[in-house]
Amino acid sequence: MIKQLFEKGNIGHKITRNRFVAQPMEGNCADKGGSVSQLTINKYKNLAEGNWGIIIVEALSVTPTSLARKNALVLNEKNLDGFKKLVNEIKLINPEALILFQITHSGSISNPNFSEQVAISPLSEGRLLSTDEIEKIKEGFVKCARLAEEAGADGIDYKSCHGYLGAEILRPMNIRNDKWGGSWENRTRFLREGIEEISANRKRNDFLIGCRISMYEGMRGCEGTSAPEELIEDLSEQIALLQLLNKLKMDYVNISAGIPAKTPTLTRPVQSAALMYLHHLRYTQFAKQTLSNTNMKVIGSAYSILREDAFKVAEEMLSKHYTDFVGWGRQTLADPLMPKKLEYGESINFCTACSGCSKMMIKQINVGCIMFDEHYKRYWKENL
């Protein structure tokens, strides 16, 4: 019996219609300069039709010069009207949906074929950013949060996961010798000062602030380890990170793991490694336990691999208070109407974990479901 998923939830000063979260999935389909395209509008209108409680708009770059995707969305003044239209189109269909903008910088995973690859740490790939350049990037995050609020979004996700700059700067392998690296205090400065400035500058007290983190990235010296040369999982710093998020009075944390470009099955379990989803459940429960007796909410991930079994697992996680919200990523591409269909007993197109969307991302073409979306079925065949 599916009950918990359809109960209203609360996050910050906002109420959600249910506990379903549409996770940020990069569509690589922006128009020139990273502006909102009709494909972008169509994608999110479909999600709005699906009655998701929270819709997170994908990885909006704070800069047009360092991008992981050739057609990534860029949030700036020039593109602001398009984002206003996007929010309006979603709200017209699903006025109860909470819309979060995920703001990001691609850092060392920026693609050098069409943008500049830059790095936080001398141990990472790309040109090493200067102290002042990182300061300007932080200012870019603050500015984009203000633009997100101006566009009508209900909040932002300060992206700190999946190998992007926000995650790279937190890693033990960030051995910079300036104010942005080395010590824990320095490695958290980018997040800490950025969030403090966003909180101070927001015009609405109910404008939500949170971030997505990778609890363990599965690589030496990365998030979830204890030192630059360590590989074994150690969540001591992640406990400190969660406590910092709470101290900053953030409204939520979205729990993930891995780096899609380096440890993909940890981030997105596939059929041959389906049990990797258990790590996500463990990390989510761990975060919820760490944040017990706080007002911060926790969003869990990696449910797409479970197909129809995801609902009973989600119900268990919610009923045991191991999470507050449940997020689907690839499933939002396979069937953006899933929550609505589930509620009304209609047949759902479940993600087959074929990795078609990932292959499209690697090829730097528009991303969609090649199994169930007729447009992307044709598009994929044309681009083979």
Short mmCIF file of C-alpha atoms in Angstrom, two decimals:
data_model
loop_
_atom_site.label_atom_id
_atom_site.label_comp_id
_atom_site.label_asym_id
_atom_site.label_seq_id
_atom_site.Cartn_x
_atom_site.Cartn_y
_atom_site.Cartn_z
CA MET A 1 0.00 0.00 0.00
CA ILE A 2 1.48 3.31 -1.13
CA LYS A 3 0.64 5.95 1.44
CA GLN A 4 3.70 7.78 2.76
CA LEU A 5 4.82 8.92 -0.68
CA PHE A 6 1.60 10.86 -1.20
CA GLU A 7 1.58 12.56 2.18
CA LYS A 8 2.32 16.27 2.25
CA GLY A 9 5.78 17.24 3.42
CA ASN A 10 7.41 20.35 4.74
CA ILE A 11 10.77 21.84 3.90
CA GLY A 12 11.82 25.18 5.35
CA HIS A 13 8.70 27.35 5.33
CA LYS A 14 7.22 25.49 2.35
CA ILE A 15 4.71 22.65 2.07
CA THR A 16 5.05 19.96 -0.61
CA ARG A 17 2.11 18.18 -2.20
CA ASN A 18 3.87 14.80 -1.76
CA ARG A 19 7.31 13.27 -1.14
CA PHE A 20 8.29 12.70 -4.80
CA VAL A 21 11.39 14.56 -5.99
CA ALA A 22 12.41 14.90 -9.64
CA GLN A 23 16.19 14.96 -9.39
CA PRO A 24 18.28 17.23 -11.63
CA MET A 25 19.01 15.43 -14.92
CA GLU A 26 21.07 17.31 -17.47
CA GLY A 27 19.29 17.49 -20.83
CA ASN A 28 22.17 19.16 -22.73
CA CYS A 29 19.54 20.94 -24.81
CA ALA A 30 19.97 24.66 -24.15
CA ASP A 31 19.87 27.20 -26.94
CA LYS A 32 22.78 29.49 -27.82
CA GLY A 33 24.57 30.93 -24.79
CA GLY A 34 22.93 28.45 -22.43
CA SER A 35 19.46 29.95 -22.76
CA VAL A 36 16.25 28.03 -22.11
CA SER A 37 15.13 26.20 -25.25
CA GLN A 38 11.75 24.82 -26.24
CA LEU A 39 13.11 21.35 -25.52
CA THR A 40 13.90 22.53 -21.99
CA ILE A 41 10.39 23.96 -21.60
CA ASN A 42 8.82 20.74 -22.88
CA LYS A 43 10.87 18.59 -20.50
CA TYR A 44 9.76 20.49 -17.42
CA LYS A 45 6.16 20.87 -18.55
CA ASN A 46 6.02 17.07 -18.72
CA LEU A 47 7.39 16.83 -15.19
CA ALA A 48 4.82 19.38 -14.04
CA GLU A 49 2.09 17.17 -15.50
CA GLY A 50 3.43 14.31 -13.41
CA ASN A 51 2.55 16.01 -10.09
CA TRP A 52 6.03 15.81 -8.58
CA GLY A 53 6.22 17.48 -5.18
CA ILE A 54 9.67 18.94 -5.85
CA ILE A 55 11.22 19.56 -9.26
CA ILE A 56 14.93 20.35 -9.36
CA VAL A 57 15.99 22.16 -12.51
CA GLU A 58 19.25 20.70 -13.79
CA ALA A 59 22.81 21.99 -13.27
CA LEU A 60 22.62 25.69 -14.16
CA SER A 61 26.13 26.94 -14.73
CA VAL A 62 27.31 30.18 -13.15
CA THR A 63 29.60 30.70 -16.16
CA PRO A 64 29.48 30.11 -19.94
CA THR A 65 33.22 29.46 -20.16
CA SER A 66 33.68 26.18 -18.23
CA LEU A 67 31.02 23.60 -19.04
CA ALA A 68 30.69 19.83 -18.82
CA ARG A 69 27.96 19.82 -21.47
CA LYS A 70 28.17 21.58 -24.81
CA ASN A 71 24.56 22.74 -24.54
CA ALA A 72 24.38 23.26 -20.78
CA LEU A 73 22.01 25.78 -19.29
CA VAL A 74 23.65 28.99 -18.04
CA LEU A 75 21.95 31.22 -15.48
CA ASN A 76 22.73 34.90 -16.05
CA GLU A 77 20.92 38.19 -16.69
CA LYS A 78 20.88 37.60 -20.43
CA ASN A 79 19.00 34.31 -20.01
CA LEU A 80 16.81 35.37 -17.08
CA ASP A 81 13.60 35.88 -19.08
CA GLY A 82 13.82 32.31 -20.32
CA PHE A 83 14.08 30.99 -16.78
CA LYS A 84 11.14 33.16 -15.72
CA LYS A 85 9.13 31.58 -18.54
CA LEU A 86 10.26 28.11 -17.46
CA VAL A 87 9.07 28.64 -13.89
CA ASN A 88 5.79 30.13 -15.10
CA GLU A 89 5.12 27.18 -17.43
CA ILE A 90 5.69 24.70 -14.60
CA LYS A 91 3.53 26.62 -12.15
CA LEU A 92 0.67 26.99 -14.64
CA ILE A 93 0.41 23.20 -14.79
CA ASN A 94 1.41 22.29 -11.24
CA PRO A 95 1.10 25.36 -8.97
CA GLU A 96 1.87 23.24 -5.89
CA ALA A 97 5.25 22.07 -7.17
CA LEU A 98 8.33 23.43 -5.44
CA ILE A 99 10.92 24.43 -8.04
CA LEU A 100 14.58 24.39 -7.06
CA PHE A 101 17.38 25.66 -9.31
CA GLN A 102 20.61 23.66 -9.04
CA ILE A 103 23.50 26.11 -9.51
CA THR A 104 26.95 24.84 -10.36
CA HIS A 105 30.40 25.22 -11.89
CA SER A 106 31.90 22.25 -13.75
CA GLY A 107 35.49 22.79 -12.57
CA SER A 108 37.84 19.98 -13.57
CA ILE A 109 35.13 18.02 -15.39
CA SER A 110 34.62 20.91 -17.82
CA ASN A 111 35.10 19.62 -21.35
CA PRO A 112 38.25 21.09 -22.97
CA ASN A 113 36.85 20.43 -26.46
CA PHE A 114 34.53 23.42 -26.17
CA SER A 115 35.30 25.14 -22.85
CA GLU A 116 38.12 25.75 -20.40
CA GLN A 117 38.97 22.94 -18.01
CA VAL A 118 39.92 24.45 -14.66
CA ALA A 119 40.79 22.87 -11.33
CA ILE A 120 40.71 23.61 -7.64
CA SER A 121 43.54 21.30 -6.63
CA PRO A 122 46.97 20.78 -8.23
CA LEU A 123 46.10 17.07 -8.07
CA SER A 124 43.12 17.56 -10.42
CA GLU A 125 43.00 17.97 -14.19
CA GLY A 126 42.89 21.45 -15.72
CA ARG A 127 44.41 24.88 -15.23
CA LEU A 128 44.76 25.65 -11.54
CA LEU A 129 42.43 28.45 -10.52
CA SER A 130 43.88 31.42 -8.66
CA THR A 131 42.69 32.59 -5.26
CA ASP A 132 40.87 35.55 -6.82
CA GLU A 133 39.26 33.40 -9.53
CA ILE A 134 37.70 31.12 -6.91
CA GLU A 135 36.44 34.19 -5.08
CA LYS A 136 34.74 35.34 -8.30
CA ILE A 137 33.20 31.91 -8.83
CA LYS A 138 31.79 32.04 -5.30
CA GLU A 139 30.35 35.47 -6.12
CA GLY A 140 28.84 33.86 -9.22
CA PHE A 141 27.00 31.31 -7.06
CA VAL A 142 25.63 34.11 -4.89
CA LYS A 143 24.56 36.08 -7.95
CA CYS A 144 22.85 33.06 -9.51
CA ALA A 145 20.93 32.40 -6.30
CA ARG A 146 19.61 35.97 -6.53
CA LEU A 147 18.67 35.41 -10.18
CA ALA A 148 16.93 32.15 -9.28
CA GLU A 149 14.81 34.00 -6.75
CA GLU A 150 14.09 36.71 -9.32
CA ALA A 151 13.06 34.05 -11.83
CA GLY A 152 10.44 32.78 -9.36
CA ALA A 153 12.14 29.60 -8.18
CA ASP A 154 11.30 28.40 -4.68
CA GLY A 155 14.93 27.81 -3.79
CA ILE A 156 18.38 26.68 -4.90
CA ASP A 157 20.63 23.65 -4.71
CA TYR A 158 24.27 24.71 -4.13
CA LYS A 159 25.72 21.78 -6.06
CA SER A 160 28.47 20.03 -4.09
CA CYS A 161 28.50 16.56 -5.62
CA HIS A 162 29.48 14.37 -8.59
CA GLY A 163 32.93 15.81 -9.16
CA TYR A 164 31.82 19.36 -9.93
CA LEU A 165 33.73 22.31 -8.47
CA GLY A 166 31.58 22.42 -5.32
CA ALA A 167 32.62 18.83 -4.56
CA GLU A 168 36.21 19.16 -5.72
CA ILE A 169 36.94 21.96 -3.27
CA LEU A 170 35.71 19.87 -0.31
CA ARG A 171 37.98 16.90 -0.99
CA PRO A 172 40.97 15.97 1.19
CA MET A 173 43.02 15.97 -2.05
CA ASN A 174 42.45 19.74 -2.25
CA ILE A 175 45.95 20.57 -1.04
CA ARG A 176 45.99 24.22 -2.06
CA ASN A 177 48.10 26.45 0.16
CA ASP A 178 45.76 29.45 0.10
CA LYS A 179 42.48 30.18 1.89
CA TRP A 180 40.59 27.69 -0.28
CA GLY A 181 42.54 24.53 0.50
CA GLY A 182 44.40 22.33 2.94
CA SER A 183 42.56 22.58 6.26
CA TRP A 184 38.92 21.62 6.75
CA GLU A 185 38.11 25.25 7.50
CA ASN A 186 39.62 26.37 4.20
CA ARG A 187 38.08 23.57 2.14
CA THR A 188 34.60 24.45 3.42
CA ARG A 189 35.05 28.21 2.97
CA PHE A 190 33.57 28.24 -0.56
CA LEU A 191 30.38 26.59 0.67
CA ARG A 192 30.24 28.37 4.02
CA GLU A 193 30.75 31.92 2.78
CA GLY A 194 28.59 31.35 -0.30
CA ILE A 195 25.63 30.10 1.72
CA GLU A 196 26.01 32.85 4.30
CA GLU A 197 25.89 35.50 1.57
CA ILE A 198 22.93 33.87 -0.18
CA SER A 199 21.03 33.68 3.11
CA ALA A 200 21.78 37.32 3.89
CA ASN A 201 20.77 38.56 0.43
CA ARG A 202 17.58 36.61 -0.21
CA LYS A 203 14.48 38.76 -0.39
CA ARG A 204 12.07 36.05 0.75
CA ASN A 205 12.52 34.26 4.05
CA ASP A 206 10.86 31.18 2.56
CA PHE A 207 13.37 30.96 -0.32
CA LEU A 208 14.87 27.50 0.20
CA ILE A 209 18.59 26.84 0.40
CA GLY A 210 20.14 23.39 0.27
CA CYS A 211 22.75 21.35 -1.54
CA ARG A 212 23.41 17.94 -3.01
CA ILE A 213 26.48 16.09 -1.77
CA SER A 214 28.26 12.86 -2.64
CA MET A 215 28.76 11.04 0.65
CA TYR A 216 31.52 8.92 -0.89
CA GLU A 217 32.91 9.46 -4.37
CA GLY A 218 34.74 6.13 -4.61
CA MET A 219 38.14 7.57 -5.50
CA ARG A 220 41.37 8.24 -3.64
CA GLY A 221 41.41 11.52 -1.74
CA CYS A 222 37.87 12.40 -2.78
CA GLU A 223 34.75 13.07 -0.72
CA GLY A 224 34.14 10.41 1.90
CA THR A 225 37.84 9.73 2.54
CA SER A 226 40.13 10.98 5.30
CA ALA A 227 43.29 12.11 3.48
CA PRO A 228 44.69 12.91 -0.01
CA GLU A 229 46.07 9.38 -0.48
CA GLU A 230 43.25 7.45 1.20
CA LEU A 231 40.83 5.29 -0.77
CA ILE A 232 38.83 3.57 1.99
CA GLU A 233 35.51 5.14 2.92
CA ASP A 234 35.64 7.31 6.03
CA LEU A 235 32.58 9.47 6.72
CA SER A 236 34.08 11.56 9.51
CA GLU A 237 34.34 14.67 7.34
CA GLN A 238 30.88 14.04 5.90
CA ILE A 239 29.47 14.10 9.42
CA ALA A 240 31.20 17.45 9.92
CA LEU A 241 29.82 18.62 6.57
CA LEU A 242 26.24 17.71 7.51
CA GLN A 243 26.66 19.48 10.83
CA LEU A 244 27.99 22.54 9.00
CA LEU A 245 24.98 22.58 6.69
CA ASN A 246 22.74 22.57 9.73
CA LYS A 247 24.77 25.32 11.40
CA LEU A 248 24.31 27.39 8.25
CA LYS A 249 20.54 26.85 8.68
CA MET A 250 20.15 25.22 5.31
CA ASP A 251 16.75 23.73 4.61
CA TYR A 252 17.72 20.40 3.10
CA VAL A 253 20.50 18.13 1.89
CA ASN A 254 20.15 15.89 -1.16
CA ILE A 255 22.20 12.72 -0.67
CA SER A 256 24.06 11.09 -3.53
CA ALA A 257 27.33 9.24 -4.12
CA GLY A 258 30.03 8.75 -6.71
CA ILE A 259 31.18 10.73 -9.73
CA PRO A 260 29.20 9.91 -12.90
CA ALA A 261 32.24 10.42 -15.14
CA LYS A 262 34.57 8.29 -12.97
CA THR A 263 32.56 5.96 -10.71
CA PRO A 264 29.24 5.81 -12.61
CA THR A 265 27.71 2.66 -11.12
CA LEU A 266 28.09 4.14 -7.64
CA THR A 267 26.11 7.19 -8.73
CA ARG A 268 23.69 5.41 -11.02
CA PRO A 269 23.42 1.66 -10.31
CA VAL A 270 22.92 -0.54 -13.38
CA GLN A 271 21.37 -3.99 -13.66
CA SER A 272 24.73 -5.75 -13.35
CA ALA A 273 25.42 -3.80 -10.14
CA ALA A 274 21.89 -3.16 -8.92
CA LEU A 275 22.74 -3.67 -5.25
CA MET A 276 24.80 -0.46 -5.33
CA TYR A 277 21.49 1.24 -4.46
CA LEU A 278 21.94 -0.10 -0.93
CA HIS A 279 24.85 2.28 -0.43
CA HIS A 280 22.51 5.18 -1.19
CA LEU A 281 19.97 3.93 1.34
CA ARG A 282 22.74 3.61 3.93
CA TYR A 283 24.09 7.09 3.23
CA THR A 284 20.61 8.60 3.37
CA GLN A 285 19.79 6.92 6.69
CA PHE A 286 23.20 7.99 8.01
CA ALA A 287 22.53 11.61 7.05
CA LYS A 288 19.07 11.53 8.60
CA GLN A 289 20.47 10.09 11.82
CA THR A 290 23.23 12.73 11.90
CA LEU A 291 20.62 15.46 11.43
CA SER A 292 18.13 14.10 13.96
CA ASN A 293 16.61 16.79 16.15
CA THR A 294 17.26 19.43 13.48
CA ASN A 295 14.93 21.15 11.02
CA MET A 296 16.93 20.07 7.96
CA LYS A 297 15.25 17.69 5.56
CA VAL A 298 16.92 14.81 3.71
CA ILE A 299 16.29 13.74 0.11
CA GLY A 300 17.33 10.22 -0.90
CA SER A 301 18.51 9.02 -4.31
CA ALA A 302 19.06 5.96 -6.58
CA TYR A 303 15.51 4.63 -6.69
CA SER A 304 15.26 4.35 -10.49
CA ILE A 305 17.13 1.03 -10.61
CA LEU A 306 14.43 -0.58 -8.44
CA ARG A 307 11.66 -0.02 -11.00
CA GLU A 308 8.28 -1.00 -9.47
CA ASP A 309 9.96 -2.17 -6.24
CA ALA A 310 11.10 1.40 -5.59
CA PHE A 311 7.76 2.34 -4.08
CA LYS A 312 7.78 -0.21 -1.26
CA VAL A 313 11.42 0.61 -0.48
CA ALA A 314 10.54 4.31 -0.45
CA GLU A 315 7.60 3.64 1.85
CA GLU A 316 9.88 1.79 4.25
CA MET A 317 12.49 4.57 4.22
CA LEU A 318 9.83 7.18 4.91
CA SER A 319 7.96 5.20 7.57
CA LYS A 320 11.18 4.47 9.48
CA HIS A 321 12.19 8.13 9.23
CA TYR A 322 15.35 7.26 7.31
CA THR A 323 14.54 10.01 4.80
CA ASP A 324 12.06 12.83 4.31
CA PHE A 325 11.79 12.83 0.52
CA VAL A 326 12.50 10.32 -2.24
CA GLY A 327 14.27 11.26 -5.47
CA TRP A 328 14.22 9.70 -8.92
CA GLY A 329 16.68 10.68 -11.67
CA ARG A 330 16.68 8.49 -14.80
CA GLN A 331 13.07 7.53 -14.13
CA THR A 332 12.03 11.13 -14.74
CA LEU A 333 13.24 10.73 -18.32
CA ALA A 334 11.62 7.31 -18.79
CA ASP A 335 8.24 8.49 -17.49
CA PRO A 336 7.87 12.08 -16.24
CA LEU A 337 4.24 11.29 -15.32
CA MET A 338 5.16 8.55 -12.81
CA PRO A 339 3.70 10.03 -9.57
CA LYS A 340 0.42 10.90 -11.26
CA LYS A 341 0.18 7.49 -12.94
CA LEU A 342 0.93 5.72 -9.68
CA GLU A 343 -1.76 7.68 -7.88
CA TYR A 344 -4.38 6.83 -10.49
CA GLY A 345 -3.32 3.22 -11.03
CA GLU A 346 -2.06 3.71 -14.57
CA SER A 347 0.71 1.76 -16.25
CA ILE A 348 4.18 3.25 -15.75
CA ASN A 349 7.15 3.13 -18.13
CA PHE A 350 9.94 2.03 -15.81
CA CYS A 351 13.55 2.92 -16.54
CA THR A 352 15.36 -0.13 -17.93
CA ALA A 353 18.80 1.20 -16.93
CA CYS A 354 19.90 0.80 -20.55
CA SER A 355 22.32 3.75 -20.11
CA GLY A 356 21.00 5.35 -23.28
CA CYS A 357 20.71 8.73 -21.58
CA SER A 358 24.29 8.44 -20.31
CA LYS A 359 25.54 7.53 -23.78
CA MET A 360 23.81 10.60 -25.20
CA MET A 361 25.48 12.74 -22.56
CA ILE A 362 28.89 11.29 -23.44
CA LYS A 363 28.24 12.03 -27.14
CA GLN A 364 27.35 15.63 -26.19
CA ILE A 365 23.92 15.46 -27.84
CA ASN A 366 20.48 16.21 -26.40
CA VAL A 367 19.59 13.81 -23.58
CA GLY A 368 16.31 11.94 -23.21
CA CYS A 369 14.88 8.43 -22.91
CA ILE A 370 15.59 6.33 -26.01
CA MET A 371 13.25 3.57 -24.85
CA PHE A 372 9.96 5.39 -24.22
CA ASP A 373 10.21 8.91 -25.67
CA GLU A 374 9.41 8.87 -29.42
CA HIS A 375 11.32 12.09 -30.07
CA TYR A 376 14.50 10.79 -28.48
CA LYS A 377 14.11 7.35 -30.05
CA ARG A 378 14.32 8.96 -33.49
CA TYR A 379 16.96 11.45 -32.41
CA TRP A 380 19.22 8.70 -31.04
CA LYS A 381 19.01 6.68 -34.27
CA GLU A 382 19.87 9.78 -36.29
CA ASN A 383 22.95 10.41 -34.16
CA LEU A 384 24.35 6.88 -33.92
#
